[in-house]
CSV table of C-alpha atoms in Angstrom, one decimal:
chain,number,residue,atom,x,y,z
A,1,UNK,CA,-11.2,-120.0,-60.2
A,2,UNK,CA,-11.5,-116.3,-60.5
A,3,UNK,CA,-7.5,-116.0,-60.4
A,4,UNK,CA,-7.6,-117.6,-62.8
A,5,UNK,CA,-10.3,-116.2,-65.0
A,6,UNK,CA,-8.9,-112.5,-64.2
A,7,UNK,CA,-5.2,-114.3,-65.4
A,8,UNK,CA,-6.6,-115.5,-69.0
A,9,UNK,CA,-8.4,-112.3,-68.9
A,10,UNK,CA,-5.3,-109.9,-68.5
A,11,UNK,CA,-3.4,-112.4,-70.8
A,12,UNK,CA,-5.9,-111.9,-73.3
A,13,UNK,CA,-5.9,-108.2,-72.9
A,14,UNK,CA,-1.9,-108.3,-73.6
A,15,UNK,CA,-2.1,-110.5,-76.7
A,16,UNK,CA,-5.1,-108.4,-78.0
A,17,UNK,CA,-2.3,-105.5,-77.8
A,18,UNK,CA,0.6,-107.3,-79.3
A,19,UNK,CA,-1.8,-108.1,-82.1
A,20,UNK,CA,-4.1,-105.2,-83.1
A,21,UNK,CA,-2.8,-102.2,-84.9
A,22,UNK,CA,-3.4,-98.3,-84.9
A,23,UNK,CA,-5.7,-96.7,-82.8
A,24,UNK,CA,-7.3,-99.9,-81.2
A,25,UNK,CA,-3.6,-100.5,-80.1
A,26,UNK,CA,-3.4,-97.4,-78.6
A,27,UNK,CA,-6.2,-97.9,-76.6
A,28,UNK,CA,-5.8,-100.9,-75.0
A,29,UNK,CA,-2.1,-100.0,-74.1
A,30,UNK,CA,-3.8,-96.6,-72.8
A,31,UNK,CA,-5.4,-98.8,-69.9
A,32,UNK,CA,-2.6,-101.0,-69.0
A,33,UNK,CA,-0.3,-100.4,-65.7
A,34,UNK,CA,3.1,-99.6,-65.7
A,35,UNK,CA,3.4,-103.4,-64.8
A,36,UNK,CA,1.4,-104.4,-67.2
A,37,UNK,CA,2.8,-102.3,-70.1
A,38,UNK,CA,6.7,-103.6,-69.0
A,39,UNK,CA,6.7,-107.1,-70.8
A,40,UNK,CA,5.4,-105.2,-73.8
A,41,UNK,CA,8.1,-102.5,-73.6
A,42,UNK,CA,10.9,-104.9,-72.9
A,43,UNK,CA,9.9,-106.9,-76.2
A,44,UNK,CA,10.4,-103.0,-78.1
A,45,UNK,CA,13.6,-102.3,-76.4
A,46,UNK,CA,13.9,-98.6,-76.7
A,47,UNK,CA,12.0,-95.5,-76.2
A,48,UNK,CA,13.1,-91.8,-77.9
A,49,UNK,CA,11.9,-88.7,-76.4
A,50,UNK,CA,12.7,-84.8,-77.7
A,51,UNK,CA,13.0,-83.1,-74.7
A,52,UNK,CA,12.7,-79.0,-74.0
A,53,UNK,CA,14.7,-80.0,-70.7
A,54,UNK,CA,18.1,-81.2,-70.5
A,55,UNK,CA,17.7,-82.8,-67.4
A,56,UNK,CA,15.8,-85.6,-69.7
A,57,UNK,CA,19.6,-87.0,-69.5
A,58,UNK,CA,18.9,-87.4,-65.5
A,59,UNK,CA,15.5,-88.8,-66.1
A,60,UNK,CA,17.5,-91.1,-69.1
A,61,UNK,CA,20.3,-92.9,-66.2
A,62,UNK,CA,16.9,-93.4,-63.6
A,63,UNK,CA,14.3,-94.7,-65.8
A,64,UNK,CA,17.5,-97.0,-67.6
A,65,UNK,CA,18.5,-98.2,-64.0
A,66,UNK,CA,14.7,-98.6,-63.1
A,67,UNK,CA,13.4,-101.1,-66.2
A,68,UNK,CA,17.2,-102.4,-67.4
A,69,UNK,CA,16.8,-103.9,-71.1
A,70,UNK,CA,14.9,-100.6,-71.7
A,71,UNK,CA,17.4,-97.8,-73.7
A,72,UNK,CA,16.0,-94.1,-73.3
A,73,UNK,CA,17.5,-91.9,-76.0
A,74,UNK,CA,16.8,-88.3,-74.6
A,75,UNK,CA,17.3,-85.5,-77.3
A,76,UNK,CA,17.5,-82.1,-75.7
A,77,UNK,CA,15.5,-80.1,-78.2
A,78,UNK,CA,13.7,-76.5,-77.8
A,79,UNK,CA,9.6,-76.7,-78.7
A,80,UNK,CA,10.2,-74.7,-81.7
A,81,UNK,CA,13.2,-77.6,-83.2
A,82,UNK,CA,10.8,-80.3,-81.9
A,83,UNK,CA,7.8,-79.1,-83.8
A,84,UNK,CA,9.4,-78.7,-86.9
A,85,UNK,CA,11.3,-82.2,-86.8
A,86,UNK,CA,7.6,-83.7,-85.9
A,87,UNK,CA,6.2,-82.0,-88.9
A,88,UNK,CA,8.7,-82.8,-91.3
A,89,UNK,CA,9.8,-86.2,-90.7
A,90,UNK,CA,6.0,-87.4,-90.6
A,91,UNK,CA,5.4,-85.7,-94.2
A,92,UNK,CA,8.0,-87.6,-95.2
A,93,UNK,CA,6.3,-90.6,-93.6
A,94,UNK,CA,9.6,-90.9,-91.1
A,95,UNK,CA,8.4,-92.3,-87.7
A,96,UNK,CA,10.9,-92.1,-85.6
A,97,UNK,CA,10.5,-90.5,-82.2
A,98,UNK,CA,8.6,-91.9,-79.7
A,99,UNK,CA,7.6,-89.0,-77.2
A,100,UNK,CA,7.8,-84.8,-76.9
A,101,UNK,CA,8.3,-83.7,-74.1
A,102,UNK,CA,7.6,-79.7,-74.8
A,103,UNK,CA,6.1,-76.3,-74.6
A,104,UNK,CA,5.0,-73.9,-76.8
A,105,UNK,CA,0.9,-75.0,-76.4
A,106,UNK,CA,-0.4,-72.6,-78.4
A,107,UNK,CA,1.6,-74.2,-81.2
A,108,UNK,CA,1.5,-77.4,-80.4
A,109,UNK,CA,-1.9,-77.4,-80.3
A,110,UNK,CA,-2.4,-76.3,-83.6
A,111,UNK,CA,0.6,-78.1,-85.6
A,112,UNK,CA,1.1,-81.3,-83.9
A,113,UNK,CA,-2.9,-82.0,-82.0
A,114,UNK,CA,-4.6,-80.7,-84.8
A,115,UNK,CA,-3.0,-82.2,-86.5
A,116,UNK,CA,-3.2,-85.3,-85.3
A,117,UNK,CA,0.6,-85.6,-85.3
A,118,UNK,CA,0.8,-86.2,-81.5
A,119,UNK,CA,-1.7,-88.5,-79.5
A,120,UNK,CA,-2.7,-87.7,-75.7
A,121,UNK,CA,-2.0,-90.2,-73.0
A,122,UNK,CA,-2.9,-90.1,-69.7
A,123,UNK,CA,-1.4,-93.1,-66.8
A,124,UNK,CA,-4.4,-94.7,-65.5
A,125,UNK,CA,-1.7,-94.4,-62.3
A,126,UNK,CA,-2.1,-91.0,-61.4
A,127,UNK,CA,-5.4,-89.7,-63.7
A,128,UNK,CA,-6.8,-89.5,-60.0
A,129,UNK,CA,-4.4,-87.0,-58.9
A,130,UNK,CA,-4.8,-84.4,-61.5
A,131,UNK,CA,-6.7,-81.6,-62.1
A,132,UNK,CA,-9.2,-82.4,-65.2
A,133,UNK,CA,-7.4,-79.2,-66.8
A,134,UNK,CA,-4.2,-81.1,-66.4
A,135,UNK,CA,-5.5,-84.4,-68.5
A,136,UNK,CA,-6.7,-82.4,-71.8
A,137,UNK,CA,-6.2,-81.8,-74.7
A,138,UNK,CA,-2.8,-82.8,-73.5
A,139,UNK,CA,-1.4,-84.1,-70.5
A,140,UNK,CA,0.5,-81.6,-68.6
A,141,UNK,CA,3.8,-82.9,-66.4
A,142,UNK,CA,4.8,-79.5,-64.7
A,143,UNK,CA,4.3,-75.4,-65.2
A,144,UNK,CA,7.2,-73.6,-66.2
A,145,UNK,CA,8.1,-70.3,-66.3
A,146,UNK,CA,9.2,-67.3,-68.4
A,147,UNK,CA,9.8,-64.6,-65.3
A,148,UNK,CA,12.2,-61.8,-64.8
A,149,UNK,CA,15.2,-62.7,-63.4
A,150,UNK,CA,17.9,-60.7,-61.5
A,151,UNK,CA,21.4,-61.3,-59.2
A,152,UNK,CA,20.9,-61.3,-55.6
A,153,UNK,CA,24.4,-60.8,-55.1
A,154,UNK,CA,24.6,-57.4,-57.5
A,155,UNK,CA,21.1,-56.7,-55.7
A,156,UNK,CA,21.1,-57.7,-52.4
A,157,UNK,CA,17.6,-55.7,-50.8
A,158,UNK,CA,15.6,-57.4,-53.6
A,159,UNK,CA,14.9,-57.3,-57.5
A,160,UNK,CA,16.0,-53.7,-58.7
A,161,UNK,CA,12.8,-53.7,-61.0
A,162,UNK,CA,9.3,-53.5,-59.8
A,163,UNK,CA,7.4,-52.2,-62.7
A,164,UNK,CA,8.1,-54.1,-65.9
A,165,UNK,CA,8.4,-50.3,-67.8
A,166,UNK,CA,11.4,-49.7,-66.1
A,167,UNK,CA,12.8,-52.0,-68.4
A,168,UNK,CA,11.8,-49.4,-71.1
A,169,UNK,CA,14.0,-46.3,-69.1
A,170,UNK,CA,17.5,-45.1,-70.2
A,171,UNK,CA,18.7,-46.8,-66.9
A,172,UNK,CA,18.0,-50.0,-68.0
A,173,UNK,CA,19.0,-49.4,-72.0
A,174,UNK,CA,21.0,-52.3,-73.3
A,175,UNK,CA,20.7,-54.3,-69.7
A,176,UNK,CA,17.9,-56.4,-70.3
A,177,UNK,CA,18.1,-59.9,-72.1
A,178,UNK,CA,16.0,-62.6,-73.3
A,179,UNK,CA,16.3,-65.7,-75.7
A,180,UNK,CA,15.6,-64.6,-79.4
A,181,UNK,CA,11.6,-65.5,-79.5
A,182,UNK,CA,12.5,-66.5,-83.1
A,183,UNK,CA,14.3,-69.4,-81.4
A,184,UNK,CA,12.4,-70.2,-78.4
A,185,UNK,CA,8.5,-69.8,-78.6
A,186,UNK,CA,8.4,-69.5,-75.1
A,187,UNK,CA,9.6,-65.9,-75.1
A,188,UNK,CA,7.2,-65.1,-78.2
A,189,UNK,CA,4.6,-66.6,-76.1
A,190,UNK,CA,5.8,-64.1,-72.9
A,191,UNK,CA,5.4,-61.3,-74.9
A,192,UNK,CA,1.9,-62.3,-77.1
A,193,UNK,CA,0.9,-62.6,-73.2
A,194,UNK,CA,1.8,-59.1,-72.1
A,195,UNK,CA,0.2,-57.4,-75.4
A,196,UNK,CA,-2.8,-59.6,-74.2
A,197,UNK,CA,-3.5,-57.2,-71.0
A,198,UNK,CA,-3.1,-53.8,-71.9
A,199,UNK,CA,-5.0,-52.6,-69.6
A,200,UNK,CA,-3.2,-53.9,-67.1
A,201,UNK,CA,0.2,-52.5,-68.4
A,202,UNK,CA,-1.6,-49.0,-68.8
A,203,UNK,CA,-2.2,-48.9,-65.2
A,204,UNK,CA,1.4,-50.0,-64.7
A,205,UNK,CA,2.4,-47.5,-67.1
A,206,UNK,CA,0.4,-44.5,-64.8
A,207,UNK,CA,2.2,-45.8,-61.6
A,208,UNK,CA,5.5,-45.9,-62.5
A,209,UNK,CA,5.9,-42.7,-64.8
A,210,UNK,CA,2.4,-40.6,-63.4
A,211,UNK,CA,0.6,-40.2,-66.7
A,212,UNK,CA,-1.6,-42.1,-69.1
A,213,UNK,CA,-0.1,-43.7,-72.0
A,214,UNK,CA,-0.6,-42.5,-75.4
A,215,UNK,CA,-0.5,-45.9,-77.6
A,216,UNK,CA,1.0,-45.6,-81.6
A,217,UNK,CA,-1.8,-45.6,-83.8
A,218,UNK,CA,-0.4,-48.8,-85.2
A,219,UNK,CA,-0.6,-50.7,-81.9
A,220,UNK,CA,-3.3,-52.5,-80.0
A,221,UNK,CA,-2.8,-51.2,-76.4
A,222,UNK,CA,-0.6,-50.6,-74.1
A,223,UNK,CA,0.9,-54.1,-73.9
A,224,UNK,CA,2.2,-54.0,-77.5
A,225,UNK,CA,3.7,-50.4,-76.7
A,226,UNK,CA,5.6,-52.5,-74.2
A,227,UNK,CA,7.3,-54.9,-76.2
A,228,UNK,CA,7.8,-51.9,-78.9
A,229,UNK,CA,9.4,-50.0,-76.3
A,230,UNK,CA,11.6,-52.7,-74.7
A,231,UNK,CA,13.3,-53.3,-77.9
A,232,UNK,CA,13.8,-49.8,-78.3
A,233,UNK,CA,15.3,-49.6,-75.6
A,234,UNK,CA,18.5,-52.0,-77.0
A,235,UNK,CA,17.1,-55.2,-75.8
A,236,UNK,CA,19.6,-58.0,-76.0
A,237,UNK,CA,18.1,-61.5,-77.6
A,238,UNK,CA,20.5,-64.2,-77.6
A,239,UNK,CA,20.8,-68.2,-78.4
A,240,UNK,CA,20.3,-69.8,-75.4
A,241,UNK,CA,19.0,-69.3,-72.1
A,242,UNK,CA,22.6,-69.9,-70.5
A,243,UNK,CA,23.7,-67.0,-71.9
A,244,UNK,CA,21.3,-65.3,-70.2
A,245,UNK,CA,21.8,-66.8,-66.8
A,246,UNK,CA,25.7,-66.1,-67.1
A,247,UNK,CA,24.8,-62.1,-67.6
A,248,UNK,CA,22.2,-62.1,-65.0
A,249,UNK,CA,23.3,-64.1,-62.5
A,250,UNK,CA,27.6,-64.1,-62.7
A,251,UNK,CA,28.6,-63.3,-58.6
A,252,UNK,CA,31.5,-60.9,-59.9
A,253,UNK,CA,29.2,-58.5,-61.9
A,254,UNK,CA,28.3,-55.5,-59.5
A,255,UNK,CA,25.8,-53.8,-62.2
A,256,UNK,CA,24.2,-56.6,-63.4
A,257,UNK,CA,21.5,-56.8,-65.9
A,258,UNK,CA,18.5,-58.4,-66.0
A,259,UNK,CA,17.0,-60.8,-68.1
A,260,UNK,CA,13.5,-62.7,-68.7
A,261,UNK,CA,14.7,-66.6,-68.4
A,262,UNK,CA,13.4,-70.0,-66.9
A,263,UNK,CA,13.1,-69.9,-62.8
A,264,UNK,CA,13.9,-72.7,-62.3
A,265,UNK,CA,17.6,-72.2,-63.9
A,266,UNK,CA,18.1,-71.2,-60.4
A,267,UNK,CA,18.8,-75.0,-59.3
A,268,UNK,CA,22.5,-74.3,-60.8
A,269,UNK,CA,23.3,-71.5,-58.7
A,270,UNK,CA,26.1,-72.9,-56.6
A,271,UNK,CA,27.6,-75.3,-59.5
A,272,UNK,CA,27.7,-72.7,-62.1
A,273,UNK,CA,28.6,-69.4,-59.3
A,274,UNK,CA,25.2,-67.5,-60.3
A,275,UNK,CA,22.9,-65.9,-58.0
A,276,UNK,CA,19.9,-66.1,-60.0
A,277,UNK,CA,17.1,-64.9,-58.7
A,278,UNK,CA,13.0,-64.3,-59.2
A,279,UNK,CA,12.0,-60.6,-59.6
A,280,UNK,CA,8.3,-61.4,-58.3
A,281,UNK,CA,7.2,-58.1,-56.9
A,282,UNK,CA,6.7,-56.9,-60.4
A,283,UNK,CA,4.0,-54.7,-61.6
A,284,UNK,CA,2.0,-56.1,-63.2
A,285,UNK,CA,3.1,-59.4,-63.6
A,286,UNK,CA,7.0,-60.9,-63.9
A,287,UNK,CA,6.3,-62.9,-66.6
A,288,UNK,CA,4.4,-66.1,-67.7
A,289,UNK,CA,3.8,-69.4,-66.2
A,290,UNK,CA,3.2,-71.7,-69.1
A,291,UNK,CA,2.3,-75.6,-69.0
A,292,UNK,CA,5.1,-78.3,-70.3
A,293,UNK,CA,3.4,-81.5,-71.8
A,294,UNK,CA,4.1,-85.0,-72.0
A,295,UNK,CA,2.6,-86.8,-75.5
A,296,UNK,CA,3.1,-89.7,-77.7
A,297,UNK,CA,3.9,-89.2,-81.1
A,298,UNK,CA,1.6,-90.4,-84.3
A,299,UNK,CA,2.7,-93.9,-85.1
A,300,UNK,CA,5.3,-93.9,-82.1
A,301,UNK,CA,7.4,-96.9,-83.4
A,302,UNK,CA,7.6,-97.9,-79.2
A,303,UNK,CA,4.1,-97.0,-78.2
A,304,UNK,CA,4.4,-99.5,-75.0
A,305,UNK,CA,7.7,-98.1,-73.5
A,306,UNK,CA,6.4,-94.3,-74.5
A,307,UNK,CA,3.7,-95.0,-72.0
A,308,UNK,CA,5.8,-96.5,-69.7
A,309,UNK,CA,8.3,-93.4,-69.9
A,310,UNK,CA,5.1,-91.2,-69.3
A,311,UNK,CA,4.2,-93.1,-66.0
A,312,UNK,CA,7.6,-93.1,-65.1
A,313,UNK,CA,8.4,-89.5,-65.1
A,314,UNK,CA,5.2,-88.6,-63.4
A,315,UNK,CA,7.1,-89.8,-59.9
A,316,UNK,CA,6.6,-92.2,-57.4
A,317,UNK,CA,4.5,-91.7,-54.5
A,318,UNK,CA,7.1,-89.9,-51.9
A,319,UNK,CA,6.2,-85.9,-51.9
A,320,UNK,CA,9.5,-85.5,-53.9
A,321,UNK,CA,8.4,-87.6,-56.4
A,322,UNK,CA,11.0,-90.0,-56.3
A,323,UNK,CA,13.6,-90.1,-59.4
A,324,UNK,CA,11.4,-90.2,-62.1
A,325,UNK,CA,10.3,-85.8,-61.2
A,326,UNK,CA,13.3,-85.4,-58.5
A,327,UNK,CA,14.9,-83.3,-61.4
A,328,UNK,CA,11.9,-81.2,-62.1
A,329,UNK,CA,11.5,-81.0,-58.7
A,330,UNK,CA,13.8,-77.6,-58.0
A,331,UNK,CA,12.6,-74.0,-57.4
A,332,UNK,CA,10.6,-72.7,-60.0
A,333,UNK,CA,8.9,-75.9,-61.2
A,334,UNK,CA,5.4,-76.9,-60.0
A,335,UNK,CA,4.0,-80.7,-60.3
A,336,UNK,CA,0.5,-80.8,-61.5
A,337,UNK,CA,0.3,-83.9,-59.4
A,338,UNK,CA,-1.0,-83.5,-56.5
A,339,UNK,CA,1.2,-86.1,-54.5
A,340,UNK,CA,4.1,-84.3,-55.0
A,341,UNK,CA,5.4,-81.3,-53.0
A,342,UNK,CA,7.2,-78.0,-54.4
A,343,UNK,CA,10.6,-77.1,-53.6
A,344,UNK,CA,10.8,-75.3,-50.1
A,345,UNK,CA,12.8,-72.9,-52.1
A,346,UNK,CA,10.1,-71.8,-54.4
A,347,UNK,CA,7.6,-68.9,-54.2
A,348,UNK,CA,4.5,-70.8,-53.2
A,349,UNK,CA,2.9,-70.6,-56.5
A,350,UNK,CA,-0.3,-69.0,-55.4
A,351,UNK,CA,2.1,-66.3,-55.2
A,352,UNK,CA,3.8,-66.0,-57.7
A,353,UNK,CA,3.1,-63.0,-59.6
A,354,UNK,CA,3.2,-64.2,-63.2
A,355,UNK,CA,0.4,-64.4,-65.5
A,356,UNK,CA,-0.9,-68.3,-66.8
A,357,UNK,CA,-0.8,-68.2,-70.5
A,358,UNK,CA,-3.9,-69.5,-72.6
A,359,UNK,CA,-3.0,-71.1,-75.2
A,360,UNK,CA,-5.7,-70.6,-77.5
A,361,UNK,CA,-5.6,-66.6,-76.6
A,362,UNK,CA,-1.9,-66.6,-77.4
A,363,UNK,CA,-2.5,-69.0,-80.6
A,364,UNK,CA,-5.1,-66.2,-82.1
A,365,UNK,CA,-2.6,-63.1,-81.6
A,366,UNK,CA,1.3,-64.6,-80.8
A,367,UNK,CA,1.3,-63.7,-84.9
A,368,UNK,CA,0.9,-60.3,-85.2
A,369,UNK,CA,3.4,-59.6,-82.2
A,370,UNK,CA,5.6,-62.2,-84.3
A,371,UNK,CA,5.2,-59.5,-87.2
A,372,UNK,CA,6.1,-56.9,-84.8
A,373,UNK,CA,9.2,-58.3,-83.1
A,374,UNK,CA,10.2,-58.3,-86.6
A,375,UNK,CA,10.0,-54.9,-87.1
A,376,UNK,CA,11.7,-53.5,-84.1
A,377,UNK,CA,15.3,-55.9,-84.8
């Protein structure tokens, strides 16, 4: 008898979700299993994700090959692109795209949560194997990074830079590249985080040239005399971040430059000939780790097979996490679940020497450093 209550029950449960709209749909698919939520997401079809990542095509052939009848269309989009598409199309009262898979937090949280563009979802699967940090606002897949980067091969007894000023010397004019922040937020972010410890830049200033700094009068610290500094110094923004992993990390350059990109662009080393590398004994930091966010957009038109996606990409329970995080699962990328274990090939991140972003810190000044940047091109 109570089989058969708890069958009626769970039936009922499932026909109260097929049948209610809005938020009171929402929530009862929010409690479902992956199990559970499958009939439903079968019925929709197809889920659409914007993805920072272009391994979402990876995820795209497992999760397809793992729930077949379901089509994933994976959209490799940068946070910036992603934000403005959300922001637009839902003015416009276009509902099209399912769930973002992106950075840029301190925006994010302000355009798209605030906003009440985006919804939070967290799988009742593996809520017990995150950090409370990791659940809210939004629900947090992985930390990324922003991090100096240099050419083992050019450099072979370690990063050539270990004090982020020499960036700012006449040795390194015209040698040091980054994405344009304009078009990744990520970088703006990177250096909105530097500005916010100046005190920790003047005492990296002391070390590496033997004197205090003298800060403009226009500037807030020493971390903004940075970023003015670096770009006098002929910083090179470009398009993408493969561009920058070319310069850096191409075997047959002997003087190679460096350049602030993603770690974990290390993973295509031996297919693409780089030798990408992390700079991590940096004074005083090498960069930014930054959280990367799973979330379901407003009136996602496939809000069953969105969660199911979610669930999905969080891993199974083998310490690689299976193929729904194997492709996050490289040097340089760190699972907030707890299950899974980091690449051998990673600097443990306890010590990794880059600074964790927060968001709402970066939110309240990544504007005037915007205004800055602006300046100095």
């Amino acid at each position: 008898m109570k089989t058969k209550v708890g069958t009626w029950l769970r039936a009922s449960v499932l026909a109260t979700a097929i049948a209610l709209p809005g938020a009171a749909l929402a929530q009862d698919l929010d409690a479902l299993s992956a199990k559970e939520l499958l009939p439903l997401a079968m019925k929709e079809g197809s889920v659409t994700v914007f993805s920072l990542s272009s391994r979402i095509a990876r995820i795209e052939k497992a999760f397809e090959a793992a729930y077949p009848g379901i089509d994933l269309i994976g959209l490799d989009m940068s946070s910036v692109k992603q934000i403005a598409r959300v922001e637009a199309e839902q003015q416009a009262g276009v509902h099209a795209v399912d769930v973002l898979y992106i950075a840029d937090t301190p925006v994010v949280y302000k355009k798209l949560l605030d906003a009440k563009r985006i919804t939070n979802y967290v799988p009742p699967r593996v809520a017990g194997e995150l950090d409370d940090r990791y659940k809210a606002p939004l629900l947090v897949h992985r930390l990324s990074t922003k991090v100096l980067m240099y050419n083992e091969a050019a450099y072979p007894n370690g990063s050539p830079i270990t004090n982020l000023w020499q960036l700012t010397t006449p040795d390194w004019k015209g040698k040091v590249l980054m994405v344009d922040p304009a078009l990744r937020g990520e970088l703006l972010d990177l250096l909105t985080e530097i500005a916010l410890h100046p005190d920790e830049m003047a005492a990296a200033y002391k070390a590496q040239f033997g004197k205090d700094i003298e800060v403009d009068s226009d500037l807030q610290g020493a971390g903004e005399q940075f970023v003015r500094a670096l770009f006098q110094n002929d910083l090179i923004l470009v398009a993408n971040s493969d561009v920058v992993n070319k310069a850096v990390g191409d075997k047959t350059v002997k003087d190679a430059p460096v350049g602030f990109a993603t770690y974990s662009d290390r993973r295509d080393n031996e297919k693409e000939g780089w030798a990408l590398q992390v700079a991590n004994n940096v004074q005083p930091a090498n960069g930014i780790l930054f959280p990367t966010v799973l979330t379901i957009a407003d009136k996602a038109p496939h809000p069953a097979a969105a969660r199911l996606l979610i669930d999905f990409m969080f891993g199974d329970d083998s310490p690689t996490g299976g193929p729904g995080f194997e492709p996050f699962n490289v040097p340089g990328d760190y699972a907030t679940r707890k299950t899974i274990s980091d690449d051998p090939d990673s600097v443990p991140l306890e010590k990794l020497n880059a600074w964790s972003i927060d968001p709402a810190k970066v939110a309240a000044t990544r504007g005037r450093i915007a205004d800055l940047i602006i300046t100095l091109q």
